[in-house]
Tab-separated table of C-alpha atoms in Angstrom:
chain	number	residue	atom	x	y	z
A	1	MET	CA	48.598	172.015	121.262
A	2	GLU	CA	51.389	171.260	123.676
A	3	TYR	CA	54.299	169.290	122.289
A	4	LEU	CA	56.527	167.125	124.464
A	5	ILE	CA	59.157	166.629	121.800
A	6	GLU	CA	59.910	169.065	118.976
A	7	VAL	CA	62.617	168.179	116.499
A	8	GLU	CA	63.422	170.864	113.926
A	9	ASN	CA	65.800	170.534	110.990
A	10	LEU	CA	67.993	168.019	112.737
A	11	ASN	CA	71.122	167.112	110.794
A	12	LYS	CA	73.867	164.743	111.769
A	13	THR	CA	76.456	163.226	109.480
A	14	TYR	CA	78.477	160.106	110.116
A	15	PRO	CA	80.766	158.488	107.609
A	16	GLY	CA	78.361	156.469	105.468
A	17	PHE	CA	75.163	157.669	107.090
A	18	SER	CA	73.412	160.923	107.807
A	19	LEU	CA	70.214	162.265	109.275
A	20	LYS	CA	68.857	164.848	106.886
A	21	ASN	CA	66.536	167.638	108.004
A	22	VAL	CA	64.566	165.553	110.448
A	23	ASN	CA	61.387	167.299	111.590
A	24	PHE	CA	58.605	165.978	113.762
A	25	LYS	CA	56.629	166.763	116.880
A	26	VAL	CA	55.174	164.562	119.583
A	27	PRO	CA	51.987	166.030	121.096
A	28	GLY	CA	50.896	165.401	124.680
A	29	GLY	CA	48.717	162.425	125.539
A	30	CYS	CA	49.815	160.251	122.673
A	31	ILE	CA	52.016	157.374	121.639
A	32	MET	CA	54.180	158.031	118.642
A	33	GLY	CA	55.789	155.173	116.774
A	34	LEU	CA	59.062	155.806	114.996
A	35	VAL	CA	59.219	153.271	112.217
A	36	GLY	CA	62.017	152.380	109.858
A	37	GLU	CA	64.119	149.464	108.695
A	38	ASN	CA	67.361	148.560	110.455
A	39	GLY	CA	69.848	151.371	109.995
A	40	ALA	CA	67.217	153.887	108.896
A	41	GLY	CA	68.179	156.341	111.628
A	42	LYS	CA	65.712	155.553	114.427
A	43	SER	CA	68.332	155.112	117.139
A	44	THR	CA	70.374	158.087	115.971
A	45	THR	CA	67.264	160.273	116.108
A	46	ILE	CA	66.488	159.056	119.617
A	47	LYS	CA	70.076	159.577	120.731
A	48	ALA	CA	69.913	163.144	119.480
A	49	ILE	CA	66.669	163.709	121.404
A	50	VAL	CA	68.247	162.607	124.688
A	51	ASP	CA	71.501	164.455	123.897
A	52	LEU	CA	73.755	161.416	123.628
A	53	ILE	CA	75.263	162.717	120.411
A	54	HIS	CA	76.295	166.143	119.208
A	55	THR	CA	74.187	167.251	116.289
A	56	ASP	CA	75.512	169.211	113.313
A	57	SER	CA	72.524	171.541	113.225
A	58	GLY	CA	68.895	171.826	114.233
A	59	ASN	CA	66.858	172.409	117.358
A	60	ILE	CA	65.526	169.840	119.775
A	61	ARG	CA	63.114	170.796	122.506
A	62	VAL	CA	61.972	168.245	125.055
A	63	LEU	CA	59.208	169.132	127.525
A	64	GLY	CA	59.415	172.650	126.110
A	65	LYS	CA	63.114	173.131	126.914
A	66	ASP	CA	66.306	172.985	124.883
A	67	ILE	CA	67.853	169.583	125.564
A	68	ARG	CA	71.399	170.871	125.094
A	69	LYS	CA	70.996	173.589	127.676
A	70	LYS	CA	68.695	172.008	130.257
A	71	GLY	CA	69.630	168.350	129.754
A	72	LYS	CA	69.989	167.342	133.381
A	73	GLU	CA	66.769	169.059	134.418
A	74	ILE	CA	64.806	167.530	131.527
A	75	ARG	CA	66.144	164.057	132.206
A	76	GLU	CA	64.541	164.122	135.674
A	77	ASP	CA	61.209	163.908	133.878
A	78	ILE	CA	61.901	161.410	131.137
A	79	GLY	CA	62.309	157.655	131.188
A	80	VAL	CA	64.549	156.161	128.530
A	81	VAL	CA	65.089	152.588	127.415
A	82	LEU	CA	67.860	152.183	124.855
A	83	ASP	CA	69.162	149.296	122.857
A	84	GLY	CA	72.480	148.073	124.292
A	85	ALA	CA	72.388	150.153	127.454
A	86	SER	CA	71.418	148.582	130.720
A	87	PHE	CA	72.293	147.828	134.312
A	88	HIS	CA	75.259	145.660	135.237
A	89	GLU	CA	74.742	141.922	134.888
A	90	ILE	CA	75.595	141.201	138.516
A	91	LEU	CA	73.126	143.678	139.981
A	92	ARG	CA	69.734	142.707	141.363
A	93	ALA	CA	66.500	144.654	140.917
A	94	LYS	CA	66.442	145.461	144.636
A	95	GLU	CA	69.931	146.981	144.538
A	96	ILE	CA	69.008	148.996	141.467
A	97	GLY	CA	66.214	150.684	143.438
A	98	LYS	CA	68.717	151.699	146.100
A	99	PHE	CA	70.940	153.785	143.837
A	100	MET	CA	68.291	154.935	141.361
A	101	GLY	CA	66.581	156.494	144.370
A	102	LYS	CA	69.662	158.641	144.800
A	103	ILE	CA	69.906	159.530	141.117
A	104	TYR	CA	66.282	160.612	140.498
A	105	ARG	CA	64.685	163.228	142.712
A	106	ASN	CA	61.212	161.725	142.158
A	107	TRP	CA	62.149	158.045	142.442
A	108	ASP	CA	59.191	156.236	144.013
A	109	GLU	CA	60.538	153.094	145.642
A	110	LYS	CA	57.085	151.794	146.584
A	111	TYR	CA	55.847	152.216	143.043
A	112	TYR	CA	59.032	150.526	141.753
A	113	GLN	CA	58.463	147.536	144.023
A	114	ARG	CA	54.825	147.367	142.968
A	115	LEU	CA	55.717	147.441	139.274
A	116	LEU	CA	58.320	144.713	139.796
A	117	LYS	CA	55.624	142.594	141.378
A	118	THR	CA	53.046	143.340	138.678
A	119	PHE	CA	55.463	142.338	135.963
A	120	THR	CA	56.810	139.412	138.024
A	121	VAL	CA	60.403	140.658	137.896
A	122	PRO	CA	62.365	138.928	140.683
A	123	GLY	CA	63.991	141.422	143.037
A	124	ASN	CA	66.673	139.156	144.398
A	125	LYS	CA	68.108	137.501	141.315
A	126	PRO	CA	71.114	138.916	139.435
A	127	ILE	CA	70.193	140.250	136.015
A	128	LYS	CA	72.499	137.770	134.279
A	129	GLU	CA	70.010	135.022	135.150
A	130	PHE	CA	67.137	136.927	133.535
A	131	SER	CA	65.553	136.052	130.190
A	132	THR	CA	65.501	138.686	127.444
A	133	GLY	CA	61.890	139.520	128.207
A	134	MET	CA	62.572	139.814	131.927
A	135	ARG	CA	65.492	142.177	131.305
A	136	MET	CA	63.342	144.365	129.123
A	137	LYS	CA	60.574	144.434	131.714
A	138	LEU	CA	63.071	145.515	134.355
A	139	MET	CA	64.364	148.296	132.104
A	140	ILE	CA	60.846	149.560	131.464
A	141	VAL	CA	59.894	149.345	135.136
A	142	ALA	CA	63.062	151.258	136.070
A	143	ALA	CA	62.214	153.885	133.449
A	144	MET	CA	58.706	154.331	134.904
A	145	ALA	CA	59.498	154.410	138.625
A	146	HIS	CA	60.351	158.093	138.836
A	147	HIS	CA	56.986	159.097	137.338
A	148	PRO	CA	58.317	160.534	134.087
A	149	LYS	CA	56.220	162.706	131.812
A	150	LEU	CA	57.770	161.268	128.703
A	151	LEU	CA	58.908	157.774	127.842
A	152	ILE	CA	61.406	157.234	125.062
A	153	LEU	CA	61.981	153.660	124.026
A	154	ASP	CA	64.312	152.339	121.387
A	155	GLU	CA	63.349	148.860	120.150
A	156	ALA	CA	62.003	148.086	123.583
A	157	THR	CA	59.340	145.599	122.571
A	158	SER	CA	61.340	143.679	119.975
A	159	GLY	CA	62.508	140.753	122.091
A	160	LEU	CA	59.281	140.144	123.960
A	161	ASP	CA	56.731	137.373	123.724
A	162	PRO	CA	53.182	138.423	122.754
A	163	VAL	CA	51.813	138.164	126.296
A	164	VAL	CA	54.438	140.406	127.878
A	165	ARG	CA	54.308	142.757	124.920
A	166	ASP	CA	50.590	143.180	125.435
A	167	GLU	CA	51.041	143.877	129.136
A	168	ILE	CA	53.606	146.539	128.412
A	169	LEU	CA	51.623	148.130	125.617
A	170	ASP	CA	48.627	148.274	127.971
A	171	MET	CA	50.800	150.025	130.517
A	172	PHE	CA	51.758	152.628	127.913
A	173	GLN	CA	48.092	153.148	127.038
A	174	GLU	CA	47.310	153.789	130.675
A	175	PHE	CA	50.311	156.088	130.996
A	176	ILE	CA	49.127	158.422	128.230
A	177	GLN	CA	45.651	158.818	129.679
A	178	ASP	CA	47.263	161.837	131.319
A	179	GLU	CA	47.381	164.545	128.639
A	180	ALA	CA	50.763	165.700	129.941
A	181	HIS	CA	52.322	162.307	129.168
A	182	SER	CA	53.592	160.875	125.913
A	183	VAL	CA	55.511	157.903	124.621
A	184	LEU	CA	57.953	157.841	121.721
A	185	ILE	CA	58.707	154.296	120.726
A	186	SER	CA	60.858	153.122	117.867
A	187	SER	CA	60.401	149.728	116.346
A	188	HIS	CA	60.752	147.768	113.171
A	189	ILE	CA	57.894	145.555	114.314
A	190	THR	CA	55.055	147.587	112.932
A	191	SER	CA	52.255	145.358	114.220
A	192	ASP	CA	52.993	146.491	117.807
A	193	LEU	CA	52.676	150.077	116.797
A	194	GLU	CA	49.597	149.431	114.712
A	195	LYS	CA	47.922	148.365	117.932
A	196	VAL	CA	48.834	151.236	120.208
A	197	ALA	CA	50.309	154.202	118.384
A	198	ASP	CA	48.333	157.371	117.756
A	199	TYR	CA	50.935	158.873	115.450
A	200	ILE	CA	53.443	157.224	113.178
A	201	THR	CA	56.644	158.751	111.908
A	202	PHE	CA	58.368	156.867	109.121
A	203	ILE	CA	62.080	157.233	108.598
A	204	HIS	CA	64.146	155.897	105.727
A	205	LYS	CA	67.835	156.540	104.956
A	206	GLY	CA	67.982	159.258	107.586
A	207	GLU	CA	64.965	161.150	106.265
A	208	ILE	CA	61.431	161.382	107.581
A	209	PHE	CA	59.048	160.713	104.740
A	210	LEU	CA	55.782	160.629	106.638
A	211	SER	CA	54.668	161.760	110.087
A	212	GLU	CA	50.939	161.518	110.532
A	213	GLU	CA	48.094	160.287	112.698
A	214	LYS	CA	47.929	156.538	112.391
A	215	ASP	CA	44.186	156.388	111.738
A	216	ARG	CA	44.566	158.882	108.939
A	217	ILE	CA	47.318	156.831	107.318
A	218	MET	CA	45.237	153.683	107.597
A	219	GLU	CA	42.200	155.509	106.222
A	220	GLU	CA	43.757	157.440	103.374
A	221	TYR	CA	46.402	155.112	102.051
A	222	GLY	CA	45.528	152.189	99.856
A	223	ILE	CA	47.095	149.646	97.567
A	224	VAL	CA	45.915	149.598	93.978
A	225	ARG	CA	46.464	146.470	91.946
A	226	CYS	CA	46.562	147.208	88.249
A	227	ARG	CA	48.194	146.191	84.961
A	228	PRO	CA	51.545	147.806	84.277
A	229	GLU	CA	50.120	149.797	81.378
A	230	ASP	CA	47.462	151.375	83.646
A	231	LEU	CA	50.106	152.742	85.946
A	232	ALA	CA	50.683	155.832	83.812
A	233	SER	CA	47.051	156.855	84.164
A	234	ILE	CA	47.279	157.310	87.929
A	235	ALA	CA	48.237	160.868	88.868
A	236	PRO	CA	51.890	160.784	90.034
A	237	ASP	CA	51.240	162.963	93.077
A	238	MET	CA	49.043	160.231	94.532
A	239	ILE	CA	51.649	157.508	94.127
A	240	VAL	CA	53.866	156.796	97.106
A	241	GLY	CA	55.524	153.654	95.807
A	242	VAL	CA	55.190	150.959	93.198
A	243	SER	CA	55.964	147.291	93.380
A	244	ARG	CA	56.172	145.843	89.864
A	245	GLY	CA	55.397	142.238	89.092
A	246	ALA	CA	55.511	140.418	85.751
A	247	TYR	CA	51.799	140.784	84.969
A	248	SER	CA	50.566	143.311	87.502
A	249	CYS	CA	51.772	146.119	89.717
A	250	ASP	CA	50.856	147.117	93.229
A	251	VAL	CA	50.722	150.835	93.746
A	252	LEU	CA	50.671	152.466	97.138
A	253	VAL	CA	48.520	155.576	96.899
A	254	ASN	CA	47.965	158.269	99.486
A	255	GLN	CA	44.440	159.305	98.473
A	256	ARG	CA	42.399	156.162	98.386
A	257	GLU	CA	39.027	157.841	97.956
A	258	ARG	CA	40.161	159.983	95.031
A	259	VAL	CA	41.647	156.990	93.268
A	260	LYS	CA	38.428	155.088	93.833
A	261	GLN	CA	36.393	157.854	92.246
A	262	GLN	CA	38.682	158.309	89.283
A	263	TYR	CA	39.223	154.627	88.560
A	264	PRO	CA	36.121	152.805	89.737
A	265	ASP	CA	37.178	149.502	88.160
A	266	MET	CA	40.563	149.308	89.876
A	267	MET	CA	40.801	147.187	92.980
A	268	ILE	CA	41.929	149.130	96.041
A	269	ASN	CA	42.844	147.422	99.289
A	270	ARG	CA	43.400	148.784	102.743
A	271	ILE	CA	46.972	148.776	104.010
A	272	LYS	CA	48.944	147.603	106.974
A	273	LEU	CA	51.563	149.939	108.394
A	274	GLU	CA	54.362	147.770	107.149
A	275	ASP	CA	53.168	148.222	103.581
A	276	VAL	CA	54.169	151.873	103.752
A	277	LEU	CA	57.639	150.846	104.833
A	278	LEU	CA	57.933	148.032	102.313
A	279	PHE	CA	56.859	150.189	99.399
A	280	LYS	CA	59.193	152.952	100.422
A	281	VAL	CA	62.217	150.742	100.963
A	282	LYS	CA	61.766	148.092	98.290
A	283	GLY	CA	59.383	149.674	95.842
A	284	ASP	CA	60.245	152.203	93.174
A	285	LYS	CA	58.389	155.232	92.043
B	1	MET	CA	76.609	161.935	142.224
B	2	SER	CA	76.096	159.965	145.425
B	3	GLY	CA	73.836	157.627	143.420
B	4	LEU	CA	76.767	156.785	141.153
B	5	LEU	CA	78.978	155.946	144.124
B	6	VAL	CA	76.264	153.746	145.626
B	7	LYS	CA	75.990	151.995	142.240
B	8	GLU	CA	79.753	151.464	142.278
B	9	TYR	CA	79.436	149.934	145.734
B	10	TYR	CA	76.677	147.506	144.716
B	11	THR	CA	78.549	146.505	141.582
B	12	LEU	CA	81.764	145.709	143.425
B	13	ARG	CA	80.596	144.540	146.784
B	14	ARG	CA	80.949	140.875	145.818
B	15	TYR	CA	84.654	141.574	145.374
B	16	PHE	CA	84.931	142.999	148.868
B	17	LYS	CA	84.075	139.596	150.334
B	18	GLN	CA	86.744	137.900	148.220
B	19	TYR	CA	89.202	140.588	149.226
B	20	ILE	CA	88.804	139.761	152.920
B	21	LEU	CA	90.041	136.220	152.238
B	22	LEU	CA	92.811	137.526	150.038
B	23	TYR	CA	93.975	139.964	152.704
B	24	ILE	CA	94.099	137.259	155.359
B	25	PHE	CA	96.363	135.375	152.970
B	26	PHE	CA	98.568	138.459	152.349
B	27	GLY	CA	98.646	139.068	156.109
B	28	VAL	CA	99.924	135.578	156.851
B	29	ILE	CA	102.615	135.845	154.179
B	30	SER	CA	103.748	139.265	155.310
B	31	ILE	CA	104.083	138.110	158.943
B	32	TYR	CA	106.020	135.065	157.735
B	33	MET	CA	108.268	137.320	155.609
B	34	GLU	CA	108.504	139.806	158.486
B	35	SER	CA	107.623	142.574	156.045
B	36	LEU	CA	104.614	144.791	156.629
B	37	ILE	CA	105.449	146.637	153.444
B	38	TYR	CA	104.616	143.542	151.439
B	39	PHE	CA	101.081	143.587	152.900
B	40	GLN	CA	100.728	147.277	152.270
B	41	ALA	CA	101.887	147.061	148.679
B	42	MET	CA	99.595	144.137	147.886
B	43	VAL	CA	96.560	145.782	149.501
B	44	THR	CA	97.169	149.070	147.703
B	45	MET	CA	97.649	147.280	144.409
B	46	SER	CA	94.495	145.148	144.687
B	47	MET	CA	92.370	148.063	145.917
B	48	SER	CA	93.482	150.328	143.117
B	49	MET	CA	92.556	147.669	140.547
B	50	LEU	CA	88.900	147.936	141.636
B	51	ILE	CA	88.356	151.077	139.608
B	52	PHE	CA	89.211	149.165	136.430
B	53	THR	CA	86.967	146.259	137.396
B	54	GLY	CA	84.132	148.728	137.924
B	55	MET	CA	84.761	150.418	134.595
B	56	SER	CA	84.858	147.041	132.800
B	57	TYR	CA	81.414	146.279	134.176
B	58	ASP	CA	80.264	149.728	133.037
B	59	ALA	CA	81.524	149.035	129.532
B	60	MET	CA	79.933	145.583	129.360
B	61	ALA	CA	76.517	146.906	130.349
B	62	GLY	CA	76.655	150.016	128.153
B	63	TRP	CA	76.276	151.920	131.406
B	64	ASP	CA	77.984	155.110	130.195
B	65	LYS	CA	75.340	155.489	127.525
B	66	PHE	CA	72.544	154.538	129.913
B	67	VAL	CA	73.607	156.863	132.704
B	68	MET	CA	73.614	159.771	130.274
B	69	THR	CA	69.838	159.339	129.912
B	70	MET	CA	69.502	159.980	133.660
B	71	PRO	CA	69.617	163.320	135.475
B	72	VAL	CA	73.384	163.205	135.826
B	73	SER	CA	75.858	165.546	134.155
B	74	ARG	CA	78.915	164.310	132.290
B	75	LYS	CA	81.078	166.066	134.869
B	76	GLU	CA	79.464	164.053	137.649
B	77	VAL	CA	80.154	160.758	135.877
B	78	VAL	CA	83.848	161.637	135.656
B	79	LEU	CA	83.958	163.014	139.174
B	80	SER	CA	82.388	159.844	140.581
B	81	LYS	CA	85.294	157.824	139.154
B	82	TYR	CA	87.928	160.194	140.535
B	83	VAL	CA	86.266	160.158	143.943
B	84	SER	CA	86.037	156.350	143.844
B	85	CYS	CA	89.799	156.170	143.279
B	86	VAL	CA	90.406	158.319	146.335
B	87	ILE	CA	88.112	156.055	148.349
B	88	TYR	CA	89.981	152.916	147.204
B	89	ALA	CA	93.383	154.426	148.010
B	90	ALA	CA	92.162	155.660	151.401
B	91	SER	CA	90.686	152.224	152.194
B	92	ALA	CA	93.996	150.573	151.335
B	93	LEU	CA	95.798	152.994	153.621
B	94	ILE	CA	93.389	152.431	156.520
B	95	ILE	CA	93.508	148.648	156.145
B	96	SER	CA	97.332	148.685	156.092
B	97	ILE	CA	97.561	150.902	159.155
B	98	ILE	CA	95.092	148.782	161.127
B	99	PHE	CA	96.992	145.648	160.122
B	100	SER	CA	100.382	147.012	161.139
B	101	VAL	CA	99.103	148.403	164.415
B	102	ILE	CA	97.645	144.981	165.287
B	103	VAL	CA	100.766	143.080	164.225
B	104	ASN	CA	103.082	145.491	166.042
B	105	SER	CA	101.106	145.248	169.246
B	106	ILE	CA	101.257	141.444	169.244
B	107	HIS	CA	104.692	140.803	167.835
B	108	PRO	CA	106.707	143.871	166.767
B	109	ILE	CA	108.430	143.442	163.449
B	110	GLY	CA	111.821	145.175	163.391
B	111	ASN	CA	111.726	147.502	160.428
B	112	SER	CA	108.135	148.652	160.730
B	113	SER	CA	107.706	151.735	162.850
B	114	LEU	CA	104.488	153.660	162.269
B	115	MET	CA	106.459	156.564	160.789
B	116	MET	CA	108.055	154.210	158.307
B	117	MET	CA	104.623	152.812	157.476
B	118	LEU	CA	103.182	156.261	156.808
B	119	THR	CA	106.142	157.289	154.647
B	120	MET	CA	105.730	154.126	152.629
B	121	ALA	CA	101.968	154.649	152.408
B	122	ALA	CA	102.384	158.225	151.201
B	123	THR	CA	104.896	157.097	148.580
B	124	LEU	CA	102.593	154.343	147.364
B	125	CYS	CA	99.610	156.689	147.242
B	126	CYS	CA	101.557	159.257	145.218
B	127	LEU	CA	102.599	156.580	142.766
B	128	ILE	CA	99.055	155.220	142.497
B	129	PHE	CA	97.562	158.681	141.955
B	130	ILE	CA	100.064	159.461	139.235
B	131	ILE	CA	99.215	156.171	137.543
B	132	TYR	CA	95.470	156.929	137.884
B	133	SER	CA	96.101	160.409	136.479
B	134	ILE	CA	97.468	158.874	133.289
B	135	LEU	CA	95.096	155.924	133.013
B	136	LEU	CA	91.706	157.518	133.733
B	137	PRO	CA	91.751	159.994	130.828
B	138	MET	CA	92.924	157.150	128.582
B	139	ILE	CA	90.020	154.970	129.675
B	140	PHE	CA	87.532	157.785	129.088
B	141	LYS	CA	89.043	158.249	125.627
B	142	LEU	CA	89.743	154.681	124.477
B	143	GLY	CA	87.698	152.446	126.774
B	144	VAL	CA	88.885	149.890	129.306
B	145	GLU	CA	89.713	147.140	126.824
B	146	LYS	CA	92.138	149.150	124.733
B	147	THR	CA	93.724	150.707	127.792
B	148	ARG	CA	94.269	147.351	129.490
B	149	ILE	CA	97.235	146.468	127.264
B	150	LEU	CA	98.859	149.832	127.807
B	151	MET	CA	98.139	149.674	131.509
B	152	ILE	CA	100.988	147.323	132.340
B	153	ALA	CA	103.472	149.530	130.533
B	154	ILE	CA	102.178	152.635	132.276
B	155	ILE	CA	102.416	151.002	135.678
B	156	MET	CA	105.843	149.424	135.144
B	157	ILE	CA	107.667	152.283	133.393
B	158	PRO	CA	107.579	154.773	136.292
B	159	ILE	CA	108.598	152.062	138.742
B	160	PHE	CA	111.600	151.073	136.619
B	161	ILE	CA	112.578	154.678	136.096
B	162	ILE	CA	112.496	155.369	139.811
B	163	LEU	CA	114.462	152.224	140.630
B	164	GLY	CA	116.931	152.872	137.797
B	165	VAL	CA	117.507	156.493	138.702
B	166	ALA	CA	117.950	155.569	142.363
B	167	ASP	CA	120.715	153.129	141.370
B	168	TYR	CA	122.679	155.680	139.383
B	169	LEU	CA	122.242	158.608	141.739
B	170	PRO	CA	125.507	159.499	143.525
B	171	LYS	CA	125.552	158.744	147.204
B	172	THR	CA	125.634	162.443	148.114
B	173	ALA	CA	122.339	163.011	146.310
B	174	LEU	CA	120.715	160.124	148.147
B	175	ASP	CA	121.991	161.495	151.428
B	176	PHE	CA	120.581	164.887	150.515
B	177	ILE	CA	117.181	163.352	149.852
B	178	GLU	CA	117.403	161.361	153.043
B	179	GLN	CA	118.200	164.480	155.091
B	180	HIS	CA	115.352	166.467	153.617
B	181	ARG	CA	112.899	163.634	153.240
B	182	THR	CA	110.033	165.543	154.839
B	183	ILE	CA	110.307	168.307	152.253
B	184	PHE	CA	110.632	165.813	149.420
B	185	GLY	CA	107.668	163.909	150.816
B	186	VAL	CA	105.453	166.973	151.049
B	187	VAL	CA	106.453	168.198	147.583
B	188	GLY	CA	105.772	164.719	146.186
B	189	VAL	CA	102.324	164.541	147.745
B	190	VAL	CA	101.369	168.065	146.629
B	191	MET	CA	102.629	167.381	143.106
B	192	SER	CA	100.672	164.164	142.748
B	193	ILE	CA	97.486	165.810	144.043
B	194	LEU	CA	97.967	168.600	141.490
B	195	ILE	CA	98.549	166.118	138.686
B	196	TYR	CA	95.425	164.237	139.778
B	197	ILE	CA	93.317	167.411	139.650
B	198	ILE	CA	94.672	168.354	136.215
B	199	SER	CA	93.930	164.820	135.030
B	200	TYR	CA	90.318	165.225	136.233
B	201	PHE	CA	89.840	168.295	134.054
B	202	ILE	CA	91.367	166.523	131.071
B	203	SER	CA	88.951	163.610	131.588
B	204	VAL	CA	85.979	165.997	131.830
B	205	GLY	CA	87.085	167.527	128.527
B	206	ILE	CA	87.315	164.123	126.887
B	207	PHE	CA	84.037	162.809	128.288
B	208	SER	CA	82.093	165.971	127.381
B	209	LYS	CA	82.955	165.473	123.718
B	210	LYS	CA	82.081	161.792	123.750
B	211	GLU	CA	79.194	160.497	121.626
B	212	PHE	CA	77.306	157.348	122.461
């Protein structure tokens, strides 16, 4: 399988925070969601992938090439939307096309104009008059207009209303119909990713604790509700996290079918993606 | 890199319109004062401030971080700023020359021969480039906001030193400079260009290590 992003043993230490041995791969033709609470390390991971920070150790290959050596060449073929990085407030979408066309070799002005129209982004209004959603749409349109192979988005859908969010997620779905394309999108809003992502990578305190096909996670994980005294009877290797209440506990297990067979009288529910995060962050083991 | 310069143009072009009005105002005052040097100094000063305006906008938008996700090298980002400075200084020079040629052809002002103008322009440019050479690496290191406070000191100190030294220099030394002013001029220009180039490499070093 061809991978568009390969992160191997990435380490980066800041005072008070560090990424520890981050490993994951984004295959072609898919959308991968990078999920974690605020401050979990999503943005730092993304910054390392696009070479905005110097890493302490590890290898990062993007589109099959080392990002530190071939950065400029790779960046011709990726579109990036980052939190807190945008065009100048006084610029207009039309003007942006003029200089982006000189920055990207493959900038497609006609396609840019068409996308602006599709997403109803005004070409002649300064960005400072835009709403949050409009700004985000412009950023995404600008990231798509040079026909990238890979889109990397950091919290790009967070400020959007459901209608716009749907439009954009649909666009991503269409984008990855080409097997050579992929999207890496970080978010703490897991419901967005539940809808569109093919793979989910969970990060917590700078460590990846799960990177798996979404359908598999949804299929195999389950929440068992049991009395506290029953907890000890569940094999520890199946337990991902426990949330203890006064009279009952919820246990997140990673092998729903096995638990069902072993404990037929326990109630097992299906999960939502955010349960995995909640149990990991708030639950104990 | 041309894309970065075009971006600079679109960001600042609203200022250009304001500057036209401002320059008409400076022009009127300088004719009234019978001093073309006043016009030249004001134009050079306002033009050279544009680089800081541009970099403030960059900082506000998080542009430095954003541009590093595009197919642009860190060297090019730095180079685009150094080239912009040259463009601003050159524009100031051209505007001043056009202005003085027009004024002189209508109503010659005593102390303003073209030679005098050019000497003054060269001196101003040298001063500006030396100031840029100190400020640009500082901005790449500390950001515009932190540098802003230091900026005034950095601009004023060399001016005071030059004025102070000129006052205390014995008359024979001044005469010596006056006699060999071409040599001093050329050496001054070459020195400031060299300092500017060294400053560029320092900025590249700083910016390459930067993390966003």
